[in-house]
Coordinates of C-alpha atoms in Angstrom, one line a residue:
M1 CA -20.7 126.1 25.5
Q2 CA -20.6 128.6 28.1
G3 CA -17.9 127.5 29.6
R4 CA -16.3 128.6 26.6
A5 CA -18.5 131.9 26.2
I6 CA -17.6 132.7 29.6
R7 CA -14.1 131.9 29.1
Y8 CA -14.1 133.8 26.4
R9 CA -15.1 137.1 27.7
L10 CA -12.6 136.5 30.6
V11 CA -10.2 137.0 27.7
E12 CA -11.3 139.2 25.8
R13 CA -10.4 143.2 26.3
A14 CA -13.1 145.6 27.7
Q15 CA -16.1 146.1 25.0
L16 CA -18.0 148.5 27.4
P17 CA -21.2 150.2 26.7
R18 CA -22.3 153.9 26.8
A19 CA -23.5 154.5 30.2
E20 CA -28.2 154.9 29.9
G21 CA -27.8 158.0 32.3
R22 CA -26.5 159.4 35.5
I23 CA -25.6 157.5 38.2
D24 CA -27.2 159.2 40.9
A25 CA -25.8 157.1 43.8
I26 CA -22.0 157.9 42.3
D27 CA -22.9 161.2 43.4
L28 CA -24.8 159.9 46.3
A29 CA -21.6 158.0 47.2
R30 CA -19.2 160.2 46.5
G31 CA -21.0 162.9 48.8
I32 CA -21.0 160.8 51.8
A33 CA -17.4 160.2 51.7
I34 CA -16.6 163.7 52.0
A35 CA -19.3 164.6 54.5
L36 CA -17.3 162.0 56.6
M37 CA -13.9 163.5 55.5
I38 CA -15.4 167.4 56.8
L39 CA -16.5 165.2 60.3
S40 CA -12.7 163.9 60.5
H41 CA -11.4 167.0 59.7
A42 CA -13.3 169.4 61.8
V43 CA -12.2 167.0 64.8
S44 CA -8.6 166.9 64.1
G45 CA -8.7 170.2 63.2
L46 CA -10.0 171.8 65.5
I47 CA -9.4 170.0 68.7
G48 CA -7.5 167.7 67.4
I49 CA -7.9 163.2 67.5
R50 CA -5.9 163.2 71.1
Q51 CA -8.7 165.0 73.0
V52 CA -11.3 163.1 71.6
P53 CA -13.4 161.1 74.4
D54 CA -13.2 156.9 74.3
W55 CA -16.6 157.1 73.1
G56 CA -16.3 159.8 69.8
M57 CA -13.1 157.1 68.7
V58 CA -15.0 153.9 68.2
P59 CA -18.1 154.2 66.9
L60 CA -17.9 158.2 65.8
H61 CA -14.1 158.9 64.9
L62 CA -14.1 155.3 63.8
L63 CA -16.7 155.9 60.8
T64 CA -14.9 158.6 59.1
K65 CA -12.1 155.8 58.1
F66 CA -14.5 154.3 55.7
S67 CA -14.3 158.4 53.4
S68 CA -10.5 157.9 52.6
S69 CA -11.5 154.3 50.6
L70 CA -14.2 155.2 49.8
F71 CA -13.4 159.0 47.8
I72 CA -10.9 157.0 46.2
L73 CA -12.9 154.4 44.8
V74 CA -15.5 156.1 43.6
F75 CA -12.7 158.0 42.1
G76 CA -12.4 155.2 39.9
I77 CA -16.0 153.9 39.5
A78 CA -16.3 157.9 37.5
L79 CA -13.9 157.7 35.4
A80 CA -14.4 154.7 33.7
V81 CA -18.8 155.3 33.4
A82 CA -18.1 158.7 32.3
F83 CA -14.2 158.6 30.1
L84 CA -13.8 154.2 29.5
P85 CA -16.6 153.7 26.9
R86 CA -14.9 156.5 25.1
V87 CA -12.0 155.7 24.7
G88 CA -10.0 155.1 21.3
E89 CA -12.8 157.2 20.1
P90 CA -12.0 160.3 17.6
G91 CA -13.3 162.7 20.3
W92 CA -10.9 160.9 22.9
P93 CA -8.1 163.4 23.0
R94 CA -10.5 166.2 23.9
R95 CA -11.8 164.0 26.5
R96 CA -8.1 163.2 27.7
L97 CA -7.0 166.8 27.6
T98 CA -10.5 167.2 29.8
L99 CA -9.5 165.6 32.2
M100 CA -5.8 166.4 32.3
L101 CA -6.7 170.1 32.8
R102 CA -8.9 169.7 35.4
G103 CA -6.1 168.2 37.1
L104 CA -4.4 170.9 37.2
E105 CA -7.4 173.0 38.3
V106 CA -7.1 170.6 41.0
L107 CA -2.9 170.6 41.6
F108 CA -4.3 175.4 42.4
W109 CA -6.6 174.7 44.4
Y110 CA -4.5 171.8 46.3
K111 CA -1.3 175.0 46.5
V112 CA -4.5 177.7 48.5
L113 CA -5.7 175.0 50.2
T114 CA -2.2 174.3 51.6
V115 CA -1.5 178.2 52.5
V116 CA -5.0 177.9 54.4
E117 CA -3.9 174.7 56.1
M118 CA -0.7 176.0 57.3
L119 CA -1.3 180.0 57.6
P120 CA -2.9 179.4 61.2
L121 CA -0.1 176.5 62.1
Y122 CA 3.1 177.2 60.4
A123 CA 5.9 180.4 59.4
P124 CA 5.8 181.2 56.0
A125 CA 8.9 179.6 55.7
D126 CA 7.4 176.1 55.6
I127 CA 4.6 177.2 53.7
L128 CA 6.9 177.9 51.2
D129 CA 8.9 174.5 51.2
T130 CA 5.9 172.5 51.4
L131 CA 4.1 174.3 48.1
L132 CA 7.5 173.8 46.7
Y133 CA 7.2 169.7 47.7
Q134 CA 10.1 169.8 50.6
R135 CA 7.7 168.5 52.7
F136 CA 3.7 168.2 52.7
P137 CA 1.0 169.8 54.5
I138 CA -1.8 166.5 56.0
W139 CA -6.0 167.8 56.3
V140 CA -5.4 168.9 52.3
E141 CA -3.4 166.1 51.1
I142 CA -5.6 163.6 49.0
L143 CA -6.2 166.9 46.8
G144 CA -2.6 165.9 45.7
F145 CA -3.5 162.8 45.0
Y146 CA -6.3 163.7 42.5
A147 CA -3.8 166.9 40.8
I148 CA -0.9 164.4 40.0
A149 CA -3.2 161.4 39.7
L150 CA -5.3 163.0 36.7
L151 CA -1.7 164.9 34.7
W152 CA -1.5 160.3 34.2
L153 CA -4.1 158.1 34.6
P154 CA -5.7 159.5 31.4
W155 CA -2.6 158.5 29.2
V156 CA -3.1 155.0 31.3
L157 CA -6.4 154.5 30.4
P158 CA -5.7 152.8 26.9
L159 CA -4.2 150.5 28.1
W160 CA -6.0 149.2 31.1
R161 CA -9.4 148.8 28.1
R162 CA -6.8 146.9 26.0
L163 CA -6.2 144.1 28.9
P164 CA -7.8 141.2 29.6
L165 CA -10.0 140.7 32.4
W166 CA -7.8 137.5 33.4
S167 CA -4.5 136.5 32.4
R168 CA -1.7 134.7 34.4
L169 CA 0.5 137.5 33.3
L170 CA -0.1 138.9 36.6
L171 CA 0.8 142.2 34.7
W172 CA -1.4 141.8 31.9
S173 CA -5.0 141.1 34.4
R174 CA -7.5 144.3 34.9
L175 CA -8.4 141.5 38.0
L176 CA -5.0 140.5 39.1
L177 CA -3.0 143.6 38.9
P178 CA -4.9 145.2 41.3
V179 CA -3.5 142.8 43.9
T180 CA 0.0 143.2 42.1
I181 CA 0.0 147.1 42.1
A182 CA -0.7 146.8 46.0
V183 CA 1.7 144.9 46.5
A184 CA 4.5 145.6 44.8
A185 CA 4.0 149.3 45.7
G186 CA 4.0 147.8 49.6
W187 CA 7.7 146.6 48.7
M188 CA 9.2 149.7 47.3
E189 CA 7.8 151.3 51.0
R190 CA 9.8 149.3 52.6
H191 CA 13.1 149.0 50.4
L192 CA 13.7 151.2 48.7
T193 CA 14.8 154.6 49.1
F194 CA 15.2 156.1 45.7
W195 CA 17.9 157.8 46.3
G196 CA 17.7 159.2 49.0
I197 CA 14.4 161.6 47.6
E198 CA 12.0 161.5 50.2
P199 CA 9.2 164.5 49.5
L200 CA 9.6 161.2 45.5
K201 CA 9.2 158.8 48.0
A202 CA 6.0 159.5 49.9
I203 CA 4.3 160.8 46.3
L204 CA 5.0 158.0 44.6
V205 CA 4.6 155.5 47.9
E206 CA 4.5 156.7 51.2
D207 CA 7.2 157.5 53.5
A208 CA 6.5 157.1 57.0
D209 CA 7.6 160.3 57.5
H210 CA 5.3 162.3 55.5
Y211 CA 1.3 162.3 55.2
T212 CA 0.5 161.9 51.8
W213 CA -1.5 159.7 49.8
G214 CA 1.6 157.1 47.3
Q215 CA 0.4 157.4 43.8
L216 CA 1.2 153.0 43.3
S217 CA -0.2 153.1 47.3
R218 CA -3.7 154.1 46.8
L219 CA -3.6 153.2 42.4
P220 CA -5.1 149.5 43.5
L221 CA -8.2 150.7 44.9
V222 CA -8.7 153.5 41.4
L223 CA -8.2 150.4 39.4
L224 CA -10.8 148.4 41.5
G225 CA -13.6 150.7 41.1
L226 CA -12.2 151.1 37.1
L227 CA -13.5 147.2 37.7
V228 CA -16.6 148.0 40.1
G229 CA -17.5 151.0 36.6
E230 CA -17.3 148.4 34.0
A231 CA -19.4 145.6 36.4
L232 CA -21.9 149.4 36.4
L233 CA -21.8 149.7 32.9
R234 CA -23.0 146.2 31.7
G235 CA -25.2 145.5 34.2
Y236 CA -27.6 148.7 36.5
W237 CA -29.6 148.7 34.5
E238 CA -30.3 146.0 33.9
P239 CA -32.3 144.1 37.6
A240 CA -31.2 141.2 38.1
S241 CA -27.2 142.1 36.8
R242 CA -27.5 145.1 38.7
R243 CA -28.5 143.0 41.8
R244 CA -25.8 140.1 41.6
L245 CA -23.2 143.4 40.8
L246 CA -24.5 144.9 44.5
L247 CA -24.2 141.1 46.9
A248 CA -21.1 140.7 45.0
I249 CA -19.9 144.4 46.0
A250 CA -22.0 143.8 49.4
G251 CA -19.6 140.4 50.1
A252 CA -16.4 141.7 49.5
G253 CA -17.0 144.1 52.2
G254 CA -18.2 142.1 54.4
V255 CA -15.8 139.5 54.5
L256 CA -13.4 142.4 54.6
L257 CA -14.4 144.2 57.6
L258 CA -14.9 139.7 59.3
T259 CA -11.0 139.5 58.5
F260 CA -10.1 142.5 60.6
F261 CA -12.3 141.7 63.3
A262 CA -11.3 137.6 62.8
L263 CA -7.3 138.7 63.0
A264 CA -7.5 141.1 65.9
L265 CA -9.2 138.6 68.2
A266 CA -6.5 136.2 66.9
A267 CA -4.1 138.6 67.7
E268 CA -2.3 138.9 71.1
G269 CA -1.9 140.1 73.6
A270 CA -4.6 142.4 72.0
S271 CA -8.4 143.3 71.6
V272 CA -11.0 143.3 69.4
H273 CA -11.6 147.9 70.5
D274 CA -7.8 147.9 71.4
A275 CA -8.0 147.5 67.1
L276 CA -10.4 149.8 66.9
I277 CA -8.5 152.0 68.2
A278 CA -5.7 152.3 66.9
V279 CA -7.5 152.2 63.6
S280 CA -9.7 155.2 64.9
R281 CA -5.7 156.7 65.3
N282 CA -4.4 156.4 61.5
V283 CA -2.6 153.1 63.7
G284 CA -1.6 151.7 59.7
K285 CA -2.9 154.8 57.8
H286 CA -0.8 156.1 55.8
P287 CA 1.7 154.4 54.7
P288 CA -1.0 151.9 53.6
E289 CA -1.4 148.5 55.8
L290 CA -3.0 146.0 56.0
A291 CA -5.1 146.4 59.0
F292 CA -6.5 149.8 58.2
M293 CA -7.8 148.4 54.8
M294 CA -9.2 145.8 55.7
F295 CA -11.2 148.2 57.8
S296 CA -11.4 150.8 55.3
L297 CA -12.0 149.4 52.5
G298 CA -15.0 147.0 53.5
G299 CA -16.8 149.7 55.4
A300 CA -16.2 151.3 51.6
L301 CA -17.6 148.7 50.0
I302 CA -21.1 148.3 52.1
I303 CA -21.1 152.2 51.5
L304 CA -21.1 152.1 48.1
A305 CA -23.0 148.1 48.4
L306 CA -25.8 151.1 49.2
C307 CA -25.5 154.0 47.5
L308 CA -25.9 151.6 44.3
Q309 CA -29.3 149.6 45.8
G310 CA -30.9 153.5 47.0
G311 CA -30.9 154.5 43.3
A312 CA -31.6 158.1 42.2
A313 CA -34.6 157.6 45.5
A314 CA -32.4 157.2 47.9
A315 CA -30.6 160.4 46.3
R316 CA -33.1 162.3 46.1
W317 CA -33.6 161.8 50.0
L318 CA -30.3 162.7 50.7
R319 CA -30.1 165.7 48.4
P320 CA -27.3 167.3 50.3
L321 CA -25.3 164.4 50.3
T322 CA -25.9 163.7 46.2
L323 CA -24.9 167.9 46.3
I324 CA -21.2 167.5 47.6
G325 CA -21.4 164.7 46.2
G326 CA -21.9 165.7 43.1
D327 CA -18.9 169.1 43.1
A328 CA -16.8 167.6 44.8
L329 CA -14.3 170.2 44.6
K330 CA -16.1 173.2 45.4
A331 CA -17.1 170.9 49.2
F332 CA -13.2 170.3 49.9
V333 CA -12.4 174.0 48.9
F334 CA -15.3 175.6 50.7
H335 CA -14.9 173.2 54.7
I336 CA -11.3 173.8 54.9
V337 CA -11.3 177.3 54.0
V338 CA -14.1 177.6 57.2
I339 CA -12.3 174.9 59.2
F340 CA -8.6 176.4 58.5
G341 CA -9.7 180.4 57.6
V342 CA -12.2 180.6 59.9
F343 CA -11.5 178.5 63.2
R344 CA -8.9 178.2 63.6
Y345 CA -7.0 181.3 61.6
L346 CA -9.3 184.1 62.3
L347 CA -11.4 183.3 65.5
E348 CA -8.2 181.7 67.0
A349 CA -10.1 178.6 68.2
W350 CA -7.6 175.7 68.3
Q351 CA -9.6 174.4 71.2
V352 CA -11.6 176.1 72.4
Y353 CA -14.7 173.2 72.0
D354 CA -15.1 170.6 73.7
Y355 CA -15.5 167.1 71.5
P356 CA -19.7 167.3 71.6
Q357 CA -19.7 170.7 69.9
V358 CA -17.1 170.2 67.3
L359 CA -18.9 167.3 65.8
G360 CA -21.9 169.6 66.0
I361 CA -19.4 172.1 63.8
G362 CA -18.7 169.4 61.8
M363 CA -22.3 168.0 61.3
A364 CA -23.0 171.7 60.1
L365 CA -20.3 172.1 58.0
V366 CA -21.4 169.5 56.2
L367 CA -24.8 170.8 55.7
A368 CA -23.9 174.5 55.6
T369 CA -21.5 172.8 51.9
A370 CA -24.6 171.2 50.5
G371 CA -26.2 174.8 51.2
W372 CA -23.1 176.9 49.9
I373 CA -22.8 174.5 46.3
A374 CA -27.5 174.5 45.9
L375 CA -27.0 178.3 46.0
T376 CA -23.7 178.9 44.0
R377 CA -25.8 176.4 41.5
W378 CA -28.4 178.8 41.5
V379 CA -26.8 182.0 41.0
E380 CA -24.8 180.2 38.1
A381 CA -28.4 179.2 36.3
Q382 CA -29.7 182.6 37.2
R383 CA -26.6 184.2 35.2
G384 CA -27.3 181.8 32.2

């Protein structure tokens, strides 16, 4: 009977309970991802990766490589927890519109921050080309990914919820679909030209000549986040189920990291240190390659598990990070304006500081970002 019940749960469509309360650990995980991103942007935006000493690349700058996968993973988790249980309800069209309007808001700030990023570095004609998708920025490009994703993912969530958890058909299974899409996106990036339209290829599956986050190449991380979010809805508030889930998440992260190190040890003519330096220098980040993604996703899953284990208590103790994660767009806007609008443009501070100083600026900027969000919330509360 138990085996039959398990098989039924694998093939049934998702029947999800609503969240029993806000999961502060999700904000904390997102805040850690943004904090690592701020440190990375401060270093690359103020002195450049080539100026970082070896002791800064490994382990300090290496840790920031967890941020991108963690950020996108938490995006999927938040979609699952906040929106997936409400798919199909009478109020779903309004919630779908809310997500799409959020996408337009992110798109607006993506364009504004593109100008802020490029103003100290490029001519007006280059900035205009970037605004028209003829080329792409670097540091703010992840906002472009989120903006586009929020415009089409709300239409896909009902289909995702109708899929069984397991099926022999690769495209008809919530468990197998992320892997299938990852393989398909990799094949398309290598073999399809998209009619010679490089921006289209970059937006969909990434292109080696453009620093972009492909909608299809990063979609597996979003879908993985949806799966984790479903599991949280089913078991986060029940201690035994929560422990099993956290062990599974941490175990998966550990397996990915161990596999990364095993492959590095087995590689001819290179060492583990060489592999870590390559990851630190973003080798295999765009377009995504197996080694980089194993390292980045493995670390992201372990951080996520630790945040979920810490729960509300950890979110309170690490309040600045939780504040940042609770208002990710405002945090992103603030740190980009400070790094590129203030330091790069107004102060002309490109390669003025050494690495320890830039690292200190990045850490201070994390706290300043949290302070800015706290201040704006206080002002909004006074108005209300």
